[in-house]
């Protein structure tokens, strides 16, 4: 009877005590969350109740398992398994607590500041710090798990003895990985690019959607994802439209006939912008910037508060100006002349050369009025 009751008491007591302590802690966190609704820390800490209970159960059972005298022949293996579970659950709990603290700090900062650029910068740093903490805790937990095996301890001592050679080999083999790792930290704290920034990389326009320690994802306007190593942004130039103020100036080019009514187009541009909600009202303009034998280039300049609105303003201006010219001034659109060119006075329409009568009728410039015309090459 004792052989049955003892394991039940040990295992059942561990489970009951774990549930009791877990319920008590969760109730305290819930009460604290209700009292301090201005912060989300206590609510986020409640997410770690599962790893917390797992740590309690593994610790209680690991400490009292010898008293249960259950499966004595497998006592070492079961104890090691419980130790591995305890280490893994503890790492999970530490990551959960760190995530709660980091997210709470970010939410407080976002509520206290209204500058979108600074908020995106802190968000990027917080995300990378969270990933660094998770990676460090994971590595430490894995190393602690390996050290629980005696064979791994000997292997670890051997590896430490040859740490110099292994360090050189690992540095050469993981050169690109380490470069991306340090580039990720440089991006996070160098304020080069942030989550939510509008960038142009390799001719592609998009928004930074994700930043990790090794790669960065850009979501393009057509919902594609471009993934590239973070070292790209530390070694090559790129456009960051969100750097500084988000206000932007856009340009719309039109190629028109030389007879286009430029002054009337200025008035029409003003009317279009007044009816466009995306225009911020800062500035606008229209000017002829270039000319070719067949057309002239007209540039319309507009402004908007950010990259999304400047795109809307540009396409609106381009569409409505072309429609207005087509309906009101069709002669202003580019044309290809297919009629015959106008002839000079006295020019033969058949040969294109001056007619004889026209040559004879031309005045003799530079000759005295009384001098007779030359009739042969020997005169004069």
Short mmCIF file of C-alpha atoms in Angstrom, two decimals:
data_model
loop_
_atom_site.label_atom_id
_atom_site.label_comp_id
_atom_site.label_asym_id
_atom_site.label_seq_id
_atom_site.Cartn_x
_atom_site.Cartn_y
_atom_site.Cartn_z
CA UNK A 1 0.00 0.00 0.00
CA UNK A 2 2.85 2.33 0.82
CA UNK A 3 4.38 1.75 -2.61
CA UNK A 4 1.17 3.09 -4.16
CA UNK A 5 0.43 5.97 -1.79
CA UNK A 6 3.94 7.38 -1.75
CA UNK A 7 4.11 8.09 -5.54
CA UNK A 8 0.57 9.45 -5.51
CA UNK A 9 1.34 11.79 -2.64
CA UNK A 10 4.58 13.03 -4.23
CA UNK A 11 3.24 13.49 -7.76
CA UNK A 12 -0.25 14.58 -6.70
CA UNK A 13 1.15 16.97 -4.11
CA UNK A 14 3.46 18.53 -6.71
CA UNK A 15 0.57 18.98 -9.13
CA UNK A 16 -1.77 20.38 -6.47
CA UNK A 17 0.83 22.76 -5.08
CA UNK A 18 1.72 23.92 -8.59
CA UNK A 19 -1.91 24.64 -9.45
CA UNK A 20 -2.49 26.42 -6.15
CA UNK A 21 0.56 28.67 -6.41
CA UNK A 22 -0.11 29.33 -10.11
CA UNK A 23 -3.74 30.28 -9.40
CA UNK A 24 -2.70 32.57 -6.53
CA UNK A 25 -0.08 34.37 -8.59
CA UNK A 26 -2.46 34.75 -11.55
CA UNK A 27 -5.13 36.21 -9.26
CA UNK A 28 -2.64 38.70 -7.82
CA UNK A 29 -1.56 39.74 -11.30
CA UNK A 30 -5.18 40.15 -12.39
CA UNK A 31 -5.94 42.31 -9.38
CA UNK A 32 -2.85 44.42 -10.02
CA UNK A 33 -3.91 44.78 -13.67
CA UNK A 34 -7.33 46.04 -12.61
CA UNK A 35 -5.85 48.58 -10.20
CA UNK A 36 -3.19 49.86 -12.60
CA UNK A 37 -5.00 50.05 -15.92
CA UNK A 38 -2.59 52.73 -17.13
CA UNK A 39 0.11 50.10 -17.71
CA UNK A 40 -0.13 46.78 -19.51
CA UNK A 41 2.73 45.14 -17.57
CA UNK A 42 0.60 43.03 -15.27
CA UNK A 43 -1.63 41.84 -18.06
CA UNK A 44 1.39 40.88 -20.16
CA UNK A 45 2.97 39.05 -17.22
CA UNK A 46 -0.10 36.84 -17.04
CA UNK A 47 0.94 35.35 -20.38
CA UNK A 48 3.79 33.62 -18.56
CA UNK A 49 1.58 31.61 -16.24
CA UNK A 50 2.07 28.41 -18.26
CA UNK A 51 5.91 28.43 -18.14
CA UNK A 52 5.71 29.58 -14.50
CA UNK A 53 3.57 26.58 -13.54
CA UNK A 54 5.82 24.30 -15.58
CA UNK A 55 8.87 25.57 -13.69
CA UNK A 56 7.12 25.03 -10.35
CA UNK A 57 6.01 21.53 -11.23
CA UNK A 58 9.41 20.48 -12.58
CA UNK A 59 11.23 21.94 -9.56
CA UNK A 60 8.89 20.37 -7.00
CA UNK A 61 8.90 17.00 -8.69
CA UNK A 62 12.66 17.08 -9.22
CA UNK A 63 13.26 17.82 -5.55
CA UNK A 64 10.83 15.23 -4.19
CA UNK A 65 11.16 12.47 -6.76
CA UNK A 66 13.65 10.51 -4.69
CA UNK A 67 11.02 10.24 -1.94
CA UNK A 68 8.50 8.68 -4.32
CA UNK A 69 10.72 5.64 -4.95
CA UNK A 70 9.08 5.14 -8.32
CA UNK A 71 11.00 3.48 -11.16
CA UNK A 72 14.16 3.42 -9.10
CA UNK A 73 16.15 1.73 -11.86
CA UNK A 74 15.42 4.74 -14.13
CA UNK A 75 15.96 7.32 -11.42
CA UNK A 76 18.96 8.98 -13.13
CA UNK A 77 17.26 9.27 -16.51
CA UNK A 78 14.02 10.62 -15.05
CA UNK A 79 15.92 13.11 -12.90
CA UNK A 80 17.88 14.33 -15.90
CA UNK A 81 14.68 14.67 -17.93
CA UNK A 82 13.09 16.74 -15.18
CA UNK A 83 16.20 18.90 -15.07
CA UNK A 84 16.00 19.50 -18.83
CA UNK A 85 12.32 20.42 -18.52
CA UNK A 86 13.15 22.77 -15.66
CA UNK A 87 15.88 24.52 -17.68
CA UNK A 88 13.67 24.85 -20.78
CA UNK A 89 10.68 26.14 -18.80
CA UNK A 90 12.90 28.61 -16.93
CA UNK A 91 14.23 29.95 -20.24
CA UNK A 92 10.66 30.24 -21.54
CA UNK A 93 9.65 32.13 -18.40
CA UNK A 94 12.59 34.54 -18.64
CA UNK A 95 11.77 35.31 -22.28
CA UNK A 96 8.11 35.92 -21.38
CA UNK A 97 9.03 38.31 -18.57
CA UNK A 98 11.55 40.16 -20.75
CA UNK A 99 8.97 40.47 -23.55
CA UNK A 100 6.39 41.88 -21.13
CA UNK A 101 8.84 44.46 -19.77
CA UNK A 102 10.03 45.49 -23.25
CA UNK A 103 6.51 45.82 -24.70
CA UNK A 104 5.38 47.82 -21.68
CA UNK A 105 8.31 50.20 -22.02
CA UNK A 106 7.56 50.68 -25.71
CA UNK A 107 3.85 51.33 -25.14
CA UNK A 108 4.66 53.94 -22.48
CA UNK A 109 7.08 55.68 -24.80
CA UNK A 110 4.59 55.60 -27.70
CA UNK A 111 1.88 57.13 -25.54
CA UNK A 112 4.18 59.84 -24.21
CA UNK A 113 5.57 60.96 -27.59
CA UNK A 114 3.75 61.97 -30.77
CA UNK A 115 6.67 62.00 -33.19
CA UNK A 116 6.13 59.05 -35.58
CA UNK A 117 9.81 58.92 -36.57
CA UNK A 118 11.00 58.60 -32.95
CA UNK A 119 8.31 56.01 -32.21
CA UNK A 120 9.40 53.89 -35.20
CA UNK A 121 13.01 54.20 -34.09
CA UNK A 122 12.23 52.95 -30.56
CA UNK A 123 10.05 50.21 -31.99
CA UNK A 124 12.92 48.97 -34.13
CA UNK A 125 15.33 49.01 -31.19
CA UNK A 126 12.84 47.27 -28.93
CA UNK A 127 12.20 44.52 -31.49
CA UNK A 128 15.90 43.83 -31.98
CA UNK A 129 16.62 43.95 -28.23
CA UNK A 130 13.86 41.42 -27.69
CA UNK A 131 15.34 39.11 -30.32
CA UNK A 132 18.83 39.48 -28.81
CA UNK A 133 17.51 38.60 -25.34
CA UNK A 134 15.66 35.59 -26.75
CA UNK A 135 18.76 34.39 -28.61
CA UNK A 136 21.03 34.81 -25.57
CA UNK A 137 18.59 33.03 -23.25
CA UNK A 138 18.17 30.24 -25.78
CA UNK A 139 21.92 29.75 -26.13
CA UNK A 140 22.45 29.76 -22.37
CA UNK A 141 19.60 27.28 -21.87
CA UNK A 142 20.95 24.97 -24.57
CA UNK A 143 24.43 25.12 -23.05
CA UNK A 144 23.01 24.36 -19.58
CA UNK A 145 21.11 21.39 -20.98
CA UNK A 146 24.24 20.02 -22.62
CA UNK A 147 26.24 20.40 -19.43
CA UNK A 148 23.84 18.06 -17.62
CA UNK A 149 25.34 15.16 -19.59
CA UNK A 150 28.76 13.97 -18.31
CA UNK A 151 29.95 13.21 -21.84
CA UNK A 152 29.22 16.75 -22.89
CA UNK A 153 31.24 18.11 -19.98
CA UNK A 154 34.33 16.32 -21.24
CA UNK A 155 33.67 17.50 -24.76
CA UNK A 156 33.24 21.04 -23.47
CA UNK A 157 36.56 20.90 -21.68
CA UNK A 158 38.24 19.68 -24.86
CA UNK A 159 36.63 22.43 -26.89
CA UNK A 160 37.69 25.07 -24.40
CA UNK A 161 41.28 23.81 -24.61
CA UNK A 162 41.30 24.47 -28.36
CA UNK A 163 39.24 27.64 -28.19
CA UNK A 164 41.83 29.71 -30.04
CA UNK A 165 41.86 27.55 -33.16
CA UNK A 166 38.11 27.05 -33.11
CA UNK A 167 37.57 30.78 -32.73
CA UNK A 168 39.61 31.49 -35.86
CA UNK A 169 37.85 28.79 -37.85
CA UNK A 170 34.41 29.89 -36.67
CA UNK A 171 35.21 33.51 -37.41
CA UNK A 172 36.19 32.71 -40.99
CA UNK A 173 33.27 30.33 -41.55
CA UNK A 174 30.66 32.65 -40.06
CA UNK A 175 32.05 35.89 -41.42
CA UNK A 176 28.88 36.83 -43.33
CA UNK A 177 26.64 35.80 -40.43
CA UNK A 178 28.60 37.90 -37.96
CA UNK A 179 28.60 40.79 -40.41
CA UNK A 180 24.81 40.64 -40.64
CA UNK A 181 24.56 40.36 -36.85
CA UNK A 182 26.59 43.51 -36.25
CA UNK A 183 24.82 45.24 -39.11
CA UNK A 184 21.49 44.51 -37.41
CA UNK A 185 22.72 46.09 -34.19
CA UNK A 186 24.05 49.05 -36.15
CA UNK A 187 20.67 49.55 -37.82
CA UNK A 188 18.85 49.32 -34.49
CA UNK A 189 20.94 51.91 -32.67
CA UNK A 190 22.25 53.93 -35.63
CA UNK A 191 18.77 55.05 -36.71
CA UNK A 192 19.49 54.23 -40.37
CA UNK A 193 16.21 52.49 -41.14
CA UNK A 194 13.20 51.76 -38.93
CA UNK A 195 10.08 49.66 -39.00
CA UNK A 196 7.46 51.42 -41.10
CA UNK A 197 9.93 53.54 -43.07
CA UNK A 198 9.28 54.08 -46.78
CA UNK A 199 12.41 53.07 -48.70
CA UNK A 200 13.58 52.54 -52.27
CA UNK A 201 16.04 49.66 -52.70
CA UNK A 202 17.22 48.35 -56.07
CA UNK A 203 14.57 50.46 -57.78
CA UNK A 204 11.74 48.96 -55.69
CA UNK A 205 9.53 51.23 -53.57
CA UNK A 206 8.10 49.77 -50.36
CA UNK A 207 7.73 49.85 -46.59
CA UNK A 208 10.03 48.18 -44.05
CA UNK A 209 7.89 45.43 -42.55
CA UNK A 210 10.33 43.36 -40.47
CA UNK A 211 13.87 43.76 -39.13
CA UNK A 212 15.77 40.87 -37.57
CA UNK A 213 19.39 40.40 -36.61
CA UNK A 214 20.23 38.91 -40.01
CA UNK A 215 17.67 40.02 -42.61
CA UNK A 216 15.21 42.78 -43.42
CA UNK A 217 11.87 42.52 -45.23
CA UNK A 218 10.44 45.27 -47.44
CA UNK A 219 6.77 45.13 -48.46
CA UNK A 220 6.33 46.68 -51.90
CA UNK A 221 3.30 48.63 -53.09
CA UNK A 222 1.99 45.56 -54.97
CA UNK A 223 2.12 43.38 -51.80
CA UNK A 224 5.37 41.59 -52.67
CA UNK A 225 8.02 40.97 -50.03
CA UNK A 226 11.69 41.64 -50.71
CA UNK A 227 14.01 39.98 -48.21
CA UNK A 228 17.64 41.06 -48.09
CA UNK A 229 20.50 40.85 -45.58
CA UNK A 230 20.76 43.75 -43.18
CA UNK A 231 24.36 44.27 -44.27
CA UNK A 232 22.94 45.64 -47.53
CA UNK A 233 21.76 48.77 -45.72
CA UNK A 234 25.16 49.37 -44.14
CA UNK A 235 27.21 48.85 -47.31
CA UNK A 236 25.09 50.26 -50.16
CA UNK A 237 23.18 53.50 -50.66
CA UNK A 238 19.39 53.46 -50.50
CA UNK A 239 16.57 56.00 -50.35
CA UNK A 240 14.73 56.49 -47.07
CA UNK A 241 11.71 58.71 -47.69
CA UNK A 242 10.75 58.69 -44.00
CA UNK A 243 14.06 60.12 -42.82
CA UNK A 244 13.54 63.52 -41.23
CA UNK A 245 10.15 65.05 -42.00
CA UNK A 246 7.72 62.87 -43.96
CA UNK A 247 6.67 65.80 -46.19
CA UNK A 248 7.47 65.26 -49.86
CA UNK A 249 7.48 67.12 -53.17
CA UNK A 250 6.29 65.32 -56.29
CA UNK A 251 6.72 66.06 -60.00
CA UNK A 252 4.40 65.32 -62.93
CA UNK A 253 5.87 65.60 -66.43
CA UNK A 254 3.71 66.17 -69.53
CA UNK A 255 4.92 66.25 -73.14
CA UNK A 256 2.70 68.65 -75.10
CA UNK A 257 2.55 70.58 -78.34
CA UNK A 258 4.21 73.99 -78.47
CA UNK A 259 0.77 75.62 -78.72
CA UNK A 260 -0.36 74.29 -75.31
CA UNK A 261 -1.97 76.99 -73.09
CA UNK A 262 0.55 77.08 -70.26
CA UNK A 263 -1.11 79.91 -68.36
CA UNK A 264 -4.50 78.21 -68.48
CA UNK A 265 -2.85 74.98 -67.28
CA UNK A 266 -1.56 76.80 -64.20
CA UNK A 267 -5.08 77.83 -63.30
CA UNK A 268 -6.41 74.34 -63.91
CA UNK A 269 -3.65 72.85 -61.73
CA UNK A 270 -4.66 75.18 -58.91
CA UNK A 271 -8.30 74.09 -59.24
CA UNK A 272 -7.35 70.38 -59.26
CA UNK A 273 -5.24 70.70 -56.12
CA UNK A 274 -7.93 72.59 -54.23
CA UNK A 275 -10.28 69.65 -54.75
CA UNK A 276 -7.65 67.00 -53.92
CA UNK A 277 -7.71 66.01 -50.19
CA UNK A 278 -4.20 64.54 -50.36
CA UNK A 279 -2.60 67.91 -51.21
CA UNK A 280 -1.22 69.59 -48.08
CA UNK A 281 -1.46 73.13 -49.47
CA UNK A 282 2.22 73.97 -49.05
CA UNK A 283 3.25 74.63 -52.63
CA UNK A 284 2.52 74.00 -56.29
CA UNK A 285 3.81 75.22 -59.64
CA UNK A 286 3.86 74.62 -63.38
CA UNK A 287 6.63 75.52 -65.80
CA UNK A 288 8.06 74.57 -69.19
CA UNK A 289 11.33 72.79 -68.46
CA UNK A 290 12.42 71.51 -71.89
CA UNK A 291 11.66 71.73 -75.60
CA UNK A 292 12.22 69.49 -78.61
CA UNK A 293 11.48 70.09 -82.32
CA UNK A 294 8.09 68.40 -81.92
CA UNK A 295 7.02 68.87 -78.26
CA UNK A 296 7.75 70.76 -75.09
CA UNK A 297 8.07 69.33 -71.60
CA UNK A 298 5.80 70.78 -68.92
CA UNK A 299 6.54 70.08 -65.24
CA UNK A 300 3.84 70.28 -62.57
CA UNK A 301 5.19 70.48 -59.00
CA UNK A 302 3.00 69.43 -56.05
CA UNK A 303 3.47 68.70 -52.33
CA UNK A 304 1.96 66.31 -49.78
CA UNK A 305 2.41 65.29 -46.15
CA UNK A 306 3.90 61.83 -46.82
CA UNK A 307 4.87 59.34 -49.53
CA UNK A 308 1.40 57.79 -49.83
CA UNK A 309 -0.33 61.12 -50.34
CA UNK A 310 2.25 62.38 -52.84
CA UNK A 311 1.51 59.36 -55.02
CA UNK A 312 -2.22 60.14 -54.86
CA UNK A 313 -1.66 63.80 -55.73
CA UNK A 314 0.60 62.98 -58.69
CA UNK A 315 -1.75 60.48 -60.31
CA UNK A 316 -4.73 62.81 -59.73
CA UNK A 317 -3.00 65.79 -61.34
CA UNK A 318 -1.74 63.74 -64.28
CA UNK A 319 -5.12 62.17 -64.98
CA UNK A 320 -7.22 65.34 -64.69
CA UNK A 321 -4.81 67.56 -66.62
CA UNK A 322 -4.72 65.13 -69.56
CA UNK A 323 -8.53 64.81 -69.49
CA UNK A 324 -8.92 68.59 -69.41
CA UNK A 325 -6.53 69.09 -72.31
CA UNK A 326 -8.28 66.38 -74.33
CA UNK A 327 -11.71 67.96 -73.82
CA UNK A 328 -10.89 71.68 -73.85
CA UNK A 329 -7.60 72.03 -75.75
CA UNK A 330 -7.06 68.98 -77.98
CA UNK A 331 -4.61 70.93 -80.12
CA UNK A 332 -2.21 70.99 -77.13
CA UNK A 333 -1.62 67.24 -77.24
CA UNK A 334 1.47 65.93 -79.06
CA UNK A 335 0.96 65.53 -82.81
CA UNK A 336 2.88 64.03 -85.70
CA UNK A 337 2.79 66.32 -88.76
CA UNK A 338 1.95 64.43 -91.94
CA UNK A 339 1.22 67.44 -94.23
CA UNK A 340 3.76 68.84 -96.69
CA UNK A 341 6.07 71.48 -95.37
CA UNK A 342 5.34 75.10 -96.28
CA UNK A 343 7.37 76.33 -99.30
CA UNK A 344 9.46 79.46 -99.39
CA UNK A 345 8.33 82.25 -101.74
CA UNK A 346 9.32 81.33 -105.31
CA UNK A 347 10.19 77.70 -104.44
CA UNK A 348 9.12 75.05 -106.96
CA UNK A 349 6.65 72.54 -105.42
CA UNK A 350 7.93 69.83 -107.81
CA UNK A 351 11.69 70.08 -107.36
CA UNK A 352 11.99 72.14 -104.19
CA UNK A 353 14.52 74.44 -105.94
CA UNK A 354 14.09 78.17 -106.64
CA UNK A 355 12.38 78.90 -109.98
CA UNK A 356 14.36 80.81 -112.68
CA UNK A 357 12.01 83.79 -112.63
CA UNK A 358 12.45 84.13 -108.92
CA UNK A 359 16.23 84.11 -109.29
CA UNK A 360 16.12 86.80 -111.95
CA UNK A 361 13.83 88.91 -109.81
CA UNK A 362 16.17 88.88 -106.84
CA UNK A 363 17.92 92.26 -106.27
CA UNK A 364 21.64 92.54 -106.95
CA UNK A 365 22.85 93.46 -103.53
CA UNK A 366 26.30 95.00 -103.33
CA UNK A 367 26.39 96.10 -107.02
CA UNK A 368 26.29 99.66 -108.33
CA UNK A 369 23.04 100.65 -109.97
CA UNK A 370 24.72 101.73 -113.24
CA UNK A 371 26.78 98.55 -113.60
CA UNK A 372 25.36 96.17 -116.21
CA UNK A 373 24.75 92.55 -115.26
CA UNK A 374 27.43 90.03 -115.89
CA UNK A 375 26.86 87.90 -118.99
CA UNK A 376 30.02 85.89 -119.03
CA UNK A 377 32.83 84.65 -116.86
CA UNK A 378 35.35 87.05 -118.39
CA UNK A 379 33.59 90.24 -117.46
CA UNK A 380 34.47 92.33 -114.63
#
